[in-house]
Structure formats: structure tokens, C-alpha cells
PDB file of C-alpha atoms in Angstrom:
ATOM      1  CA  UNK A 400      -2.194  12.144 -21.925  1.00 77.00           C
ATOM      2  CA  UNK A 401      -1.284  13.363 -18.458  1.00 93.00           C
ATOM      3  CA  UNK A 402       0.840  11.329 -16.001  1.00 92.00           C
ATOM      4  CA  UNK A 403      -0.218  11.157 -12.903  1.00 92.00           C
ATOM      5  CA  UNK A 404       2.169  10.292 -10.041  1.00 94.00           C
ATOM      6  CA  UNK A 405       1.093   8.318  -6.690  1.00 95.00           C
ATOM      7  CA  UNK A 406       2.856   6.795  -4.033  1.00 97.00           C
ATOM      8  CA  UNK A 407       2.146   4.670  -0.783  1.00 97.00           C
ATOM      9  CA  UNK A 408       3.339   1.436   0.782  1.00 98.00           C
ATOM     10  CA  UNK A 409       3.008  -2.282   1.647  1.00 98.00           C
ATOM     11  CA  UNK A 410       1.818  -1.384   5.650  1.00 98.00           C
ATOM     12  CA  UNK A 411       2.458  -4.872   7.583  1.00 97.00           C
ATOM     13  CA  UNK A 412       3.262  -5.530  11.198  1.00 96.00           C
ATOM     14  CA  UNK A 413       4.190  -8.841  12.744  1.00 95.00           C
ATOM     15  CA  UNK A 414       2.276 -11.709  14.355  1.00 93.00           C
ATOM     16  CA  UNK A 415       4.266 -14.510  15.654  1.00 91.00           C
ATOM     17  CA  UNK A 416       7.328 -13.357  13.567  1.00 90.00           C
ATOM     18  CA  UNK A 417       5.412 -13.075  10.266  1.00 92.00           C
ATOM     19  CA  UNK A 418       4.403 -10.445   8.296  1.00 96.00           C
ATOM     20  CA  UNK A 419       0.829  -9.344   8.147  1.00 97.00           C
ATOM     21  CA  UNK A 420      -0.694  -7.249   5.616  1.00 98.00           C
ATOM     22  CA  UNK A 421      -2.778  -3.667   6.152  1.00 98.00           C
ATOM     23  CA  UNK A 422      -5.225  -3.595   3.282  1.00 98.00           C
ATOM     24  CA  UNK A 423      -8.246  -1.010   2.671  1.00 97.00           C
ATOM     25  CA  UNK A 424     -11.376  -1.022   0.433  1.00 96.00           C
ATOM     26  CA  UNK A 425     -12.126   1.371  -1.780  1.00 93.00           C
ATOM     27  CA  UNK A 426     -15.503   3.633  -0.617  1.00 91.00           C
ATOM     28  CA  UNK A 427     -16.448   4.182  -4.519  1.00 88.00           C
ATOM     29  CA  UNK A 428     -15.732   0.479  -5.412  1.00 87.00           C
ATOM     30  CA  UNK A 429     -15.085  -3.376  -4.353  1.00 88.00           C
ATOM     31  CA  UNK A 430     -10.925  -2.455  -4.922  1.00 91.00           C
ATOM     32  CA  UNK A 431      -8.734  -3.743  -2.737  1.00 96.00           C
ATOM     33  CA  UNK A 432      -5.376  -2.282  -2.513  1.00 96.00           C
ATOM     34  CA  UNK A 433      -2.423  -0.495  -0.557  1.00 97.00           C
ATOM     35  CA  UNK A 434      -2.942   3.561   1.341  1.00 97.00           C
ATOM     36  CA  UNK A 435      -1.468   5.688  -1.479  1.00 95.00           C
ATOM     37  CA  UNK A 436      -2.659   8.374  -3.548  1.00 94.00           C
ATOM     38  CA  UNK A 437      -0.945  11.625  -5.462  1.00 94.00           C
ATOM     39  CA  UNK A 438       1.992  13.299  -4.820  1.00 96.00           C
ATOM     40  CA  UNK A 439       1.199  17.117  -4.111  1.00 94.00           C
ATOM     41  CA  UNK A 440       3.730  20.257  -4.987  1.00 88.00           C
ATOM     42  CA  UNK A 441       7.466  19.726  -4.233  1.00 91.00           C
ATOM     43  CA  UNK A 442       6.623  16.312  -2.159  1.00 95.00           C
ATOM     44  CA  UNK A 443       9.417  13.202  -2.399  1.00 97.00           C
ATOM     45  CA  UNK A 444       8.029   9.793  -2.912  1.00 97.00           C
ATOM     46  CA  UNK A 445       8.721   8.828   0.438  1.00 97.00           C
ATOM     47  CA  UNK A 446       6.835  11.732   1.851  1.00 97.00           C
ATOM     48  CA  UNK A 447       3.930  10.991  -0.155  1.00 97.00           C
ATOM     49  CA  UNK A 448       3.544   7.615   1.370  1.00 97.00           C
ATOM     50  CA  UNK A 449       3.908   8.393   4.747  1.00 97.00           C
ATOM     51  CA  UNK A 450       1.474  11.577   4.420  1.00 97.00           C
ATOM     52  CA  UNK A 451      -1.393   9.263   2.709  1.00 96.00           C
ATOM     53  CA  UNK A 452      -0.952   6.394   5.254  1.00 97.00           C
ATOM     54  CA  UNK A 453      -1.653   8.905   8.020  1.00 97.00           C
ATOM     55  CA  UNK A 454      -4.660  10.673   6.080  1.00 96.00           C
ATOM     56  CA  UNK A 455      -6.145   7.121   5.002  1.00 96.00           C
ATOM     57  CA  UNK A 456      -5.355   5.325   8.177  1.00 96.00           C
ATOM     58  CA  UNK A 457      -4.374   8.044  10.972  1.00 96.00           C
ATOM     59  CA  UNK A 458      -1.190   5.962  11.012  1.00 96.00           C
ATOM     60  CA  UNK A 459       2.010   7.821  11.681  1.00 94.00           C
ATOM     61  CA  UNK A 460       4.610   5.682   9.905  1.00 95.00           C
ATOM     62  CA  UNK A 461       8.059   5.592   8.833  1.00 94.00           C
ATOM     63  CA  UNK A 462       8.676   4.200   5.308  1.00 97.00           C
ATOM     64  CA  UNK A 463      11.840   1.783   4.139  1.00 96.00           C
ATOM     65  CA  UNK A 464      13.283   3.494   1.709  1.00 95.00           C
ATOM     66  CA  UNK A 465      15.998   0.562   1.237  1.00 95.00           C
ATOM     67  CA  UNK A 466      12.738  -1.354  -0.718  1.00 97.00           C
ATOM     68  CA  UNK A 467      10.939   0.225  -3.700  1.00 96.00           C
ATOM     69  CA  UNK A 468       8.755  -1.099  -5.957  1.00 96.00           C
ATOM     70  CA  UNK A 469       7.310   0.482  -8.907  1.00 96.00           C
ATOM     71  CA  UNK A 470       4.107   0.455 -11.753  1.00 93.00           C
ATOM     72  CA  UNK A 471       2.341   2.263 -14.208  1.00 93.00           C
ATOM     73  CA  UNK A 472      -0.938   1.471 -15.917  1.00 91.00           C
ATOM     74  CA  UNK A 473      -3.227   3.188 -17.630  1.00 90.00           C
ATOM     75  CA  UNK A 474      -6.424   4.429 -16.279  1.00 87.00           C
ATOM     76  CA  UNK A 475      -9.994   4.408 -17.608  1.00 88.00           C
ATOM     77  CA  UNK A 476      -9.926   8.066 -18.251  1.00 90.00           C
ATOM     78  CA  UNK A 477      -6.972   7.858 -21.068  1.00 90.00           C
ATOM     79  CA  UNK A 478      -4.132   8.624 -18.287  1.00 92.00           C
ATOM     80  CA  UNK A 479      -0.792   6.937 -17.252  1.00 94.00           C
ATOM     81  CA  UNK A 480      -0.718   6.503 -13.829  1.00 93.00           C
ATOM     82  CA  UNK A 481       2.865   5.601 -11.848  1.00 95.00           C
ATOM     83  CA  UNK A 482       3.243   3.921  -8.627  1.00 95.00           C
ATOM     84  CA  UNK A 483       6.349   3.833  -6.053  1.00 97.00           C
ATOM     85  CA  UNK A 484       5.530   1.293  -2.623  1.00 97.00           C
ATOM     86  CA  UNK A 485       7.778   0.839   0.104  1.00 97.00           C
ATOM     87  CA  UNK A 486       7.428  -1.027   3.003  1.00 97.00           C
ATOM     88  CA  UNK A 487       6.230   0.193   6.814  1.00 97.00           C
ATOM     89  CA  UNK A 488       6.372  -1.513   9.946  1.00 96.00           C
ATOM     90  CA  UNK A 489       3.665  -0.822  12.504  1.00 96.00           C
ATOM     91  CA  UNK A 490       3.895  -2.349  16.074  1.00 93.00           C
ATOM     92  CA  UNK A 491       1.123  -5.389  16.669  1.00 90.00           C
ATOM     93  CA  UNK A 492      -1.755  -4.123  17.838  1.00 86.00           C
ATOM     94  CA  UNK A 493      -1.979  -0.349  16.599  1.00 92.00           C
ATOM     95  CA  UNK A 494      -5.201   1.300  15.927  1.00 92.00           C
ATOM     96  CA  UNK A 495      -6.264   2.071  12.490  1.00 95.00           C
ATOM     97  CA  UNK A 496      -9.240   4.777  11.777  1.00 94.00           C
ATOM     98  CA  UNK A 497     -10.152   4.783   8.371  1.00 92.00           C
ATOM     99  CA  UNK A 498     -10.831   7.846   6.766  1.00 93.00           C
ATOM    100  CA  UNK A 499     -14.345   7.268   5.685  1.00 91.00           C
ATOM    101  CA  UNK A 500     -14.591   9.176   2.821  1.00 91.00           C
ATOM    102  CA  UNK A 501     -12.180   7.639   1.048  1.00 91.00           C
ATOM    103  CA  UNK A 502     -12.158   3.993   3.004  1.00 93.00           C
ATOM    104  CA  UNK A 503     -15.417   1.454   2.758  1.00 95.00           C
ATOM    105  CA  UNK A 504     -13.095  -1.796   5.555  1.00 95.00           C
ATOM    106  CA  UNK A 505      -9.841  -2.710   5.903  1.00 97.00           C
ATOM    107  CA  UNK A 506      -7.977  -5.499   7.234  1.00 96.00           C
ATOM    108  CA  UNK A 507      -4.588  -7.249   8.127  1.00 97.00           C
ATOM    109  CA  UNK A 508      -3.887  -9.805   6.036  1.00 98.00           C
ATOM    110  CA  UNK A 509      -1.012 -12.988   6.103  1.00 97.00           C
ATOM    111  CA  UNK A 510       0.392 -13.055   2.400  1.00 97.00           C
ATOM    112  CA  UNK A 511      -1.721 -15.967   0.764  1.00 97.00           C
ATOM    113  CA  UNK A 512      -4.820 -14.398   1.821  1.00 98.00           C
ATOM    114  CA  UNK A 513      -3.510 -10.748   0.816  1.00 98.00           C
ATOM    115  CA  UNK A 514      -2.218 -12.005  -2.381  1.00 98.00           C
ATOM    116  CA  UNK A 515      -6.148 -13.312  -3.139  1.00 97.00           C
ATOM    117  CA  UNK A 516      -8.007 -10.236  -1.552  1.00 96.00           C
ATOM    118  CA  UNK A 517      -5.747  -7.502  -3.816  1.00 96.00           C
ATOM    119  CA  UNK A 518      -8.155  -6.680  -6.829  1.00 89.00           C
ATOM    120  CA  UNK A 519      -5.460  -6.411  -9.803  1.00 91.00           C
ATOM    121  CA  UNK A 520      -2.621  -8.386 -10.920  1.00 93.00           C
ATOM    122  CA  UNK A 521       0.297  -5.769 -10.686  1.00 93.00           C
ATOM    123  CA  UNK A 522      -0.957  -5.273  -7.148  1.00 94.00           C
ATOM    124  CA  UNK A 523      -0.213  -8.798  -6.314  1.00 96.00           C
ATOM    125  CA  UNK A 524       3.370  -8.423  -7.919  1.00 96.00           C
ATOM    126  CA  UNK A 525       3.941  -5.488  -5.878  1.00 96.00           C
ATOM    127  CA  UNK A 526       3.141  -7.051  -2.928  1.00 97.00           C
ATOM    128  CA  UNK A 527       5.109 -10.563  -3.988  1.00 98.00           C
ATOM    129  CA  UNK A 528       7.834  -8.786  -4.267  1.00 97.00           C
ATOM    130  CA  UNK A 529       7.365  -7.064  -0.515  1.00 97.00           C
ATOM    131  CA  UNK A 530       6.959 -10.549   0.600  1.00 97.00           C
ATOM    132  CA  UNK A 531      10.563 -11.126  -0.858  1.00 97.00           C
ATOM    133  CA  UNK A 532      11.892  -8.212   0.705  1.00 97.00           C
ATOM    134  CA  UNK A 533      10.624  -8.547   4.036  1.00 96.00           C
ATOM    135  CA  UNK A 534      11.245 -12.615   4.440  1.00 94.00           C
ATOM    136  CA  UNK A 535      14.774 -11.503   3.259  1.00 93.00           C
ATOM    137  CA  UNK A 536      15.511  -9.213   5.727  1.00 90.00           C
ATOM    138  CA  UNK A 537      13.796 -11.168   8.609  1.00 88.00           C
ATOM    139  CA  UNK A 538      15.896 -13.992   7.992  1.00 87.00           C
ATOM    140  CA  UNK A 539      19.112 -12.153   8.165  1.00 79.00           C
TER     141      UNK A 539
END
């Protein structure tokens, strides 16, 4: 069994001082989820993220490192995938292009409606405990 190794993040920006959530569609499939994907050669988790945000979304982001969440599943093919999110804060407003290979839509998202639109379970942990994070620190 080979692991494979992704990582990404919970993309939100704010709209009247709450979080709203960036989420894209798979191209292949009806899956709803967060930009990630595999971490090439020598590259940190954090680095990862912000370089598959950019390629999925043309977003140039920063990533919290102060939040990370984590999963592993296993994949149809027999593998173990593992998953690190952080968070990313985009200004209101900014322009995604969706890398159309790779992205069928996308869409920001308040939590509720996120929480219902993400296709699998430990997504919707992942991004419950984002939610946490960020109503956390916008409260302090």
C-alpha cells in the first residue's frame, strides 16, 4: 500500500464579519471539497497548500499555519491517503479562475450551506473544526 500525502486549505474571506467558504467541484465527478492535492519533492505542507490554491484557483494566498487539521482515508485504488488543511484569508471580492482541467464550479459558501454542499463526512469535520478556529479567533 502506498501513502500518498496531500495538502490544501479551508479558503474563506469575510462578508459582513463572517466567514465564507471557497469550495470547488471536481471536473471528473459531483465531489465537492477544499483546493489541495500532492505534495511534490522536498515541499512543506504549508507550501503545498498555497502552491495548489494558486494552480486550482490562480489565488495567491498565505496559509495559517497556527490552525491544522488533519485525515487519512483510504482510497478506491487500495491506497492511504493523508490530509493537512489550514486556513486562508482572501480579501472580499477577489477573483477566482478555475483551472478547468481539474475544476467543473466553485463557490463561496456561509458554513451551514458549506457543511451540506461538502461530499464526505471527514470533509465536514475538517471544515467544523475551521469554523471553530476561525469564530475563535474573530471573537478575540
Amino acid at each position: 500500500m502506498t501513502t500518498e500525502v496531500a495538502s490544501g486549505a479551508v479558503v474563506y474571506q469575510l462578508k459582513a464579519g463572517q466567514p465564507v467558504y471557497l469550495l470547488l467541484q471536481s471536473a471528473t465527478s459531483d465531489f465537492w471539497g477544499f483546493p489541495k492535492g500532492h505534495v511534490e519533492a522536498d515541499e512543506t505542507l504549508a507550501a503545498t497548500a498555497v502552491r495548489e490554491i494558486h494552480e486550482e484557483t490562480r489565488l495567491t494566498v498565505a496559509v495559517d499555519t497556527d490552525f491544522k487539521a488533519f485525515t487519512e482515508y483510504q482510497l478506491p485504488n487500495g491506497n492511504l491517503k493523508q490530509m493537512t488543511l489550514f486556513v486562508s484569508e482572501v480579501p472580499a471580492g477577489v477573483n477566482v479562475t478555475r483551472q478547468k482541467i481539474e475544476i467543473k464550479a466553485f463557490g463561496w459558501f456561509d458554513y451551514a450551506t458549506a457543511r451540506e454542499r461538502l461530499t464526505y463526512p471527514n470533509l465536514k469535520e475538517l471544515l467544523d473544526q475551521a469554523n471553530t478556529y476561525l469564530t475563535k479567533k474573530l471573537q478575540a
